[in-house]
Amino acid sequence: MATTNLQFKTNYAVSSKIEPFYKGGKVQISKDEKYIFCTCGSRVNVLEISTGKIVHCIEHDDQEDITSFALSCDDEMLVTASRALLLKQWDWRQASCTRSWRAIHTIPVASMTFDSTSTLLATGGCDGTIKLWDVVKQYCTHNLKGSSGVVHLVEFHPDIERLQLFSSSLDCGIRLWDLRSSQCLVVLQSHYSAVTSLSFSPDGDTMVSSGRDKICTVWDLKTHQAKRTVPVYEAVEGVVLLPENTDLSEIGVKSKDLHFVTAGSKGVLRVWEASSARCVHTQSLPSTLTSEEEEDEEQDNPRSLTYLFHLPESSRLATVTAEHNILLYQLSGLSTQQQFVGYSDEVLDVKFLGKGDTHIVVATNSCQLKVFELLTNSCQILYGHTDTVLTLDVFKKGSLFASCAKDRSVRVWQMDGDGQVRCVAQGCSHTNAVGSISCSRMKTSFIVTGSQDCTVKVWDLPAEFPTAGEEIHLLTARATEKAHDKDVNSVAVSPNDKLLASGSQDRTAKLWSLSGDGTVGLLGVFRGHRRGVWAVCFSPVDQVLASSSADGTTKLWSLQDFSCLKTFEGHDASVLKVVFVSRGTQLLTSGSDGLVKLWTIKTNECVKTLDAHQDKVWGLHASRKDDRMVTGSADSNITVWADVTEEELAEEQAKQEDQILKQQELSNLLHEKKYVKALALAISLDQPHTVLTVIKAIREGENSGKLLEKTVLKLRVDQKESLLRFCAVWNTNARNCQDAQAVLQVLFTHLPPEELLQYQGARTHLEGLIPYTERHMQRMGRLLQASMFLNYMWQKMRVAGATSGVDQGEEMDTTPLAQPSFVIDKEKAKESSDEKRDEGDDSGEDEDPNVSAEDEEKVDEVSATKKASTNDGREQNGNQTNGDHDSSESEESSEEEEKTTVTVKKCPSSVRVSPADEDLQEVFLPQTVS
């Protein structure tokens, strides 16, 4: 074992991350062309183009998905629409909501756009209507009806003096609306499928529309007639009119006639001349498909384009692909300038790349490879493999790497001095998916692959690789060996290029000799793992091999006698990768439990456990240039880690310890019922969930209303301000809304409106409270209606079952519910249940004519403080009715003398009020409901 004196690594901290920022939906680029806005579930992420970093994140408090958004033309205002039918106006640079209001649409908003003055906002809904909003004076100006189905496209005419709006819906027509009269002037009919985009000429008299019916139409907006229909032979998602006074001869623009660019299902940009309806230029892209295969795969082409934008300031075009990649092109030659990967799916492997490890190459659940520049996050997408790429390895120089895939092939890639990567060699002779690969360590002379066909192959590399433009070199295997009885999961070449190790699903690892004549000879077998071996790795300094397995262990083996030297246990699931660091004195392991562990070999001790990811960590690689490492996970995240100093580590530990102490102090305060201090401490942590825990604890005690009032009113003004902000968050969830409303009742009852309006963001919070409170009230209304219906049905059932005991002229008791928070007395419920069961047992006997209606309709009096016992007492009556209702309960109330009691008729056990709805009644309903 190595005994070199060196500084052990003790901790890693996150240096940078590459996270998903776009998972489909709308994309918009700011007017200054510095930022890209894109949806990602319930967030709108703002990506800075120059750095490739997410600089702002706009997220709705209710966690509802954002269905559409629009950025104003002056780049100052962002408006989002969510599935909760709320529109929110944001100061996106501060990530703060300045205003929110109801969208009025009955179902979610599908499209949005601003006019050129940034004062009018148009929203197209899935309900077939279009609303126009004056965002300055804050009111709805127009409600345009007449569209059929979802309005998926709205666009203002660029000349605001015309006050015209264009829209398109499922009927495939383009409607032109006059905003002065709120009338539809004309429906432009040309397309037979969805209209996807519109582009206007500088003078505003010509418009080009594109559709999925594979045509583009040139319109004369003076006569409202189609001037030309251009067949483009692909479903078009975006169209852009080219500027007139720009030299674009390189892309086929030879005249001053109207030209436009299209982007669609074929994944390439094409330039068209409108007057002749011919394509004058087609963008060239590297491809591995023949023309026939491209035609077949057009429908599911991962390169297909979904958006096209013109960036006039920088003379560029931007596109979005079906695989959520955003690409920027120079307009003059349509050459790729920048690429950003919005979503990588499952990361299967990741390696450092470049002479100074300035890049990383990533294999995802895709047939493409992605090469990221760590400084800018700009990405190159490498095409070549035709099925999922499984693993990677990098040569010692760092500019050459190899990949293998499910398509049974292996490829070698080379990075040039400008950072551009191209394929220089490929080989294909395995009969099944190739799942492991390793490069020679001393020279760039060979690669070794392991496959699911249970074989390992050694491939010789040429002395020189072909230059750009030449055909790639075809590799041939110099040796093939049947290595294992099951899949070969991992192969590794020793530092001196003389040994080869393989790990397999058959639970063994094997050591092979690599002789100069091309033969592979078995030297020994490492046995000891109880499950399949996932990874093998040679020590850089000792005659030791490390292996990791699905049995959750990592083992060190002697290369001399093949014995197990050490076993490292700590992962709760499969250990997927193992690498040596610190000159062979430490190990890094990653597992399917999402953890990365740092081990010191000499002490057999786990130095640090990093909660790195939320899913399997398939990719793990340590930099050879510095103390960094990179991990890639099935959670789609890629993380670069750096070894931190003792000072940085101590500072981080101090923060963690302080957080733990505060949590412990909070727990003690709650136990001692010092609620004012507990609430103040929770607010200082700025954690809404922690504050909610304190509020719930207060409301669970006796005299909770007065106690909550006393506690809240003792808070400072800034603490009340934070509490109001938290209430707006809690109120979006039906489980927590009763707590929010209880706090709001205290604030609104005891604080004057003038004081409340002085709170930061008070207007925004209040506007956000209104729609959700209305929704809760509607839910309560539905609950009351269901309760009244059950009352009615129960009365009718009793009348039908006891006609002799009920006067035909007797009116049904329809008294509405009151005092909704109640508990049935267990003893009376039990007696009532026994009486009911006795009645059921005697159902075959004649009824006693002396029994009065009052005796037959006996009720159980219950206490208002023991509500939880009702269901237990009633579950014995469950078979006495054929009703099947989920969350309702038949209740009646009556007032006797000065003491109010709640009376509940016997009802089937399946008729119950859910706890959440009972709490809502207590919060939202008055004491009596009429």
Short mmCIF file of N, CA and C in Angstrom, two decimals, residues 631-701:
data_model
loop_
_atom_site.label_atom_id
_atom_site.label_comp_id
_atom_site.label_asym_id
_atom_site.label_seq_id
_atom_site.Cartn_x
_atom_site.Cartn_y
_atom_site.Cartn_z
N THR A 631 -20.23 14.41 -10.74
CA THR A 631 -21.20 13.32 -10.59
C THR A 631 -22.39 13.58 -11.51
N GLY A 632 -22.96 12.51 -12.00
CA GLY A 632 -24.17 12.59 -12.81
C GLY A 632 -25.16 11.54 -12.34
N SER A 633 -26.44 11.93 -12.33
CA SER A 633 -27.44 11.07 -11.68
C SER A 633 -28.66 10.86 -12.56
N ALA A 634 -29.44 9.86 -12.15
CA ALA A 634 -30.71 9.60 -12.82
C ALA A 634 -31.72 10.71 -12.55
N ASP A 635 -31.41 11.64 -11.63
CA ASP A 635 -32.32 12.77 -11.38
C ASP A 635 -32.07 13.91 -12.37
N SER A 636 -31.25 13.66 -13.40
CA SER A 636 -30.98 14.60 -14.50
C SER A 636 -30.03 15.72 -14.11
N ASN A 637 -29.46 15.69 -12.92
CA ASN A 637 -28.54 16.74 -12.48
C ASN A 637 -27.09 16.31 -12.64
N ILE A 638 -26.25 17.28 -13.00
CA ILE A 638 -24.80 17.07 -13.08
C ILE A 638 -24.16 18.06 -12.12
N THR A 639 -23.32 17.57 -11.23
CA THR A 639 -22.74 18.41 -10.19
C THR A 639 -21.23 18.31 -10.22
N VAL A 640 -20.57 19.47 -10.21
CA VAL A 640 -19.11 19.54 -10.10
C VAL A 640 -18.79 19.91 -8.66
N TRP A 641 -17.91 19.10 -8.05
CA TRP A 641 -17.56 19.28 -6.64
C TRP A 641 -16.09 19.68 -6.53
N ALA A 642 -15.80 20.45 -5.49
CA ALA A 642 -14.41 20.84 -5.21
C ALA A 642 -14.09 20.54 -3.76
N ASP A 643 -12.86 20.12 -3.51
CA ASP A 643 -12.42 19.86 -2.14
C ASP A 643 -12.25 21.19 -1.42
N VAL A 644 -12.89 21.34 -0.28
CA VAL A 644 -12.87 22.62 0.44
C VAL A 644 -11.80 22.61 1.52
N THR A 645 -11.40 23.81 1.94
CA THR A 645 -10.37 23.94 2.97
C THR A 645 -10.97 23.71 4.35
N GLU A 646 -10.10 23.61 5.34
CA GLU A 646 -10.55 23.41 6.72
C GLU A 646 -11.39 24.59 7.21
N GLU A 647 -10.98 25.81 6.80
CA GLU A 647 -11.73 26.99 7.23
C GLU A 647 -13.15 26.98 6.65
N GLU A 648 -13.22 26.66 5.37
CA GLU A 648 -14.54 26.61 4.72
C GLU A 648 -15.40 25.52 5.33
N LEU A 649 -14.76 24.39 5.62
CA LEU A 649 -15.50 23.29 6.24
C LEU A 649 -16.01 23.68 7.61
N ALA A 650 -15.16 24.34 8.41
CA ALA A 650 -15.57 24.76 9.75
C ALA A 650 -16.73 25.75 9.69
N GLU A 651 -16.68 26.65 8.72
CA GLU A 651 -17.77 27.64 8.57
C GLU A 651 -19.08 26.95 8.21
N GLU A 652 -19.00 25.98 7.31
CA GLU A 652 -20.21 25.25 6.92
C GLU A 652 -20.77 24.44 8.08
N GLN A 653 -19.89 23.80 8.83
CA GLN A 653 -20.34 23.03 9.99
C GLN A 653 -20.96 23.93 11.04
N ALA A 654 -20.42 25.13 11.22
CA ALA A 654 -20.98 26.07 12.19
C ALA A 654 -22.40 26.47 11.80
N LYS A 655 -22.63 26.68 10.51
CA LYS A 655 -23.97 27.02 10.04
C LYS A 655 -24.95 25.87 10.31
N GLN A 656 -24.49 24.66 10.04
CA GLN A 656 -25.36 23.51 10.26
C GLN A 656 -25.67 23.33 11.74
N GLU A 657 -24.65 23.49 12.57
CA GLU A 657 -24.86 23.35 14.01
C GLU A 657 -25.80 24.42 14.54
N ASP A 658 -25.67 25.64 14.03
CA ASP A 658 -26.56 26.72 14.44
C ASP A 658 -28.00 26.41 14.06
N GLN A 659 -28.17 25.83 12.89
CA GLN A 659 -29.52 25.46 12.45
C GLN A 659 -30.10 24.38 13.35
N ILE A 660 -29.29 23.41 13.72
CA ILE A 660 -29.75 22.33 14.60
C ILE A 660 -30.12 22.87 15.97
N LEU A 661 -29.29 23.79 16.49
CA LEU A 661 -29.57 24.37 17.81
C LEU A 661 -30.87 25.15 17.81
N LYS A 662 -31.12 25.88 16.74
CA LYS A 662 -32.37 26.64 16.66
C LYS A 662 -33.58 25.72 16.60
N GLN A 663 -33.45 24.63 15.87
CA GLN A 663 -34.55 23.67 15.80
C GLN A 663 -34.81 23.05 17.16
N GLN A 664 -33.73 22.74 17.88
CA GLN A 664 -33.89 22.16 19.21
C GLN A 664 -34.52 23.17 20.16
N GLU A 665 -34.07 24.43 20.07
CA GLU A 665 -34.64 25.48 20.91
C GLU A 665 -36.13 25.65 20.61
N LEU A 666 -36.49 25.58 19.35
CA LEU A 666 -37.89 25.70 18.98
C LEU A 666 -38.72 24.57 19.56
N SER A 667 -38.19 23.36 19.52
CA SER A 667 -38.89 22.21 20.08
C SER A 667 -39.09 22.39 21.58
N ASN A 668 -38.07 22.90 22.27
CA ASN A 668 -38.18 23.12 23.72
C ASN A 668 -39.23 24.18 24.04
N LEU A 669 -39.26 25.25 23.28
CA LEU A 669 -40.22 26.33 23.51
C LEU A 669 -41.65 25.83 23.32
N LEU A 670 -41.85 24.99 22.32
CA LEU A 670 -43.19 24.44 22.10
C LEU A 670 -43.58 23.52 23.25
N HIS A 671 -42.63 22.75 23.72
CA HIS A 671 -42.91 21.84 24.84
C HIS A 671 -43.27 22.63 26.10
N GLU A 672 -42.60 23.77 26.29
CA GLU A 672 -42.88 24.60 27.46
C GLU A 672 -44.05 25.55 27.23
N LYS A 673 -44.64 25.49 26.03
CA LYS A 673 -45.80 26.33 25.66
C LYS A 673 -45.47 27.81 25.73
N LYS A 674 -44.23 28.14 25.37
CA LYS A 674 -43.84 29.55 25.23
C LYS A 674 -44.02 29.92 23.76
N TYR A 675 -45.27 30.13 23.41
CA TYR A 675 -45.62 30.22 22.00
C TYR A 675 -45.13 31.52 21.35
N VAL A 676 -45.08 32.61 22.07
CA VAL A 676 -44.63 33.86 21.47
C VAL A 676 -43.17 33.75 21.03
N LYS A 677 -42.31 33.23 21.92
CA LYS A 677 -40.90 33.06 21.57
C LYS A 677 -40.73 32.02 20.46
N ALA A 678 -41.54 30.96 20.55
CA ALA A 678 -41.44 29.90 19.52
C ALA A 678 -41.81 30.45 18.15
N LEU A 679 -42.89 31.23 18.10
CA LEU A 679 -43.34 31.77 16.82
C LEU A 679 -42.32 32.78 16.27
N ALA A 680 -41.78 33.60 17.15
CA ALA A 680 -40.77 34.57 16.71
C ALA A 680 -39.52 33.86 16.18
N LEU A 681 -39.10 32.79 16.85
CA LEU A 681 -37.93 32.04 16.39
C LEU A 681 -38.19 31.38 15.05
N ALA A 682 -39.37 30.80 14.90
CA ALA A 682 -39.71 30.14 13.63
C ALA A 682 -39.73 31.15 12.48
N ILE A 683 -40.26 32.35 12.73
CA ILE A 683 -40.29 33.37 11.68
C ILE A 683 -38.89 33.81 11.32
N SER A 684 -37.99 33.87 12.30
CA SER A 684 -36.62 34.29 12.02
C SER A 684 -35.90 33.28 11.13
N LEU A 685 -36.31 32.02 11.15
CA LEU A 685 -35.71 31.00 10.28
C LEU A 685 -36.18 31.13 8.85
N ASP A 686 -37.27 31.93 8.64
CA ASP A 686 -37.83 32.16 7.31
C ASP A 686 -38.20 30.84 6.63
N GLN A 687 -38.86 29.97 7.40
CA GLN A 687 -39.31 28.69 6.88
C GLN A 687 -40.81 28.57 7.12
N PRO A 688 -41.63 28.77 6.07
CA PRO A 688 -43.09 28.75 6.25
C PRO A 688 -43.61 27.48 6.90
N HIS A 689 -43.01 26.34 6.57
CA HIS A 689 -43.50 25.09 7.14
C HIS A 689 -43.25 25.04 8.65
N THR A 690 -42.09 25.54 9.09
CA THR A 690 -41.79 25.56 10.52
C THR A 690 -42.75 26.48 11.26
N VAL A 691 -43.04 27.64 10.69
CA VAL A 691 -43.99 28.56 11.30
C VAL A 691 -45.38 27.91 11.38
N LEU A 692 -45.74 27.20 10.32
CA LEU A 692 -47.04 26.52 10.32
C LEU A 692 -47.11 25.49 11.44
N THR A 693 -46.03 24.82 11.72
CA THR A 693 -46.00 23.84 12.81
C THR A 693 -46.32 24.51 14.15
N VAL A 694 -45.77 25.70 14.36
CA VAL A 694 -46.05 26.42 15.60
C VAL A 694 -47.52 26.84 15.66
N ILE A 695 -48.06 27.33 14.56
CA ILE A 695 -49.48 27.75 14.52
C ILE A 695 -50.38 26.56 14.82
N LYS A 696 -50.07 25.41 14.25
CA LYS A 696 -50.89 24.22 14.52
C LYS A 696 -50.81 23.83 15.99
N ALA A 697 -49.62 23.93 16.58
CA ALA A 697 -49.48 23.60 18.00
C ALA A 697 -50.31 24.52 18.87
N ILE A 698 -50.36 25.80 18.51
CA ILE A 698 -51.17 26.76 19.28
C ILE A 698 -52.65 26.42 19.15
N ARG A 699 -53.08 26.06 17.98
CA ARG A 699 -54.51 25.83 17.74
C ARG A 699 -54.98 24.49 18.29
N GLU A 700 -54.03 23.64 18.67
CA GLU A 700 -54.42 22.34 19.23
C GLU A 700 -54.75 22.44 20.72
N GLY A 701 -54.34 23.52 21.39
CA GLY A 701 -54.55 23.64 22.83
C GLY A 701 -55.94 24.16 23.17
#
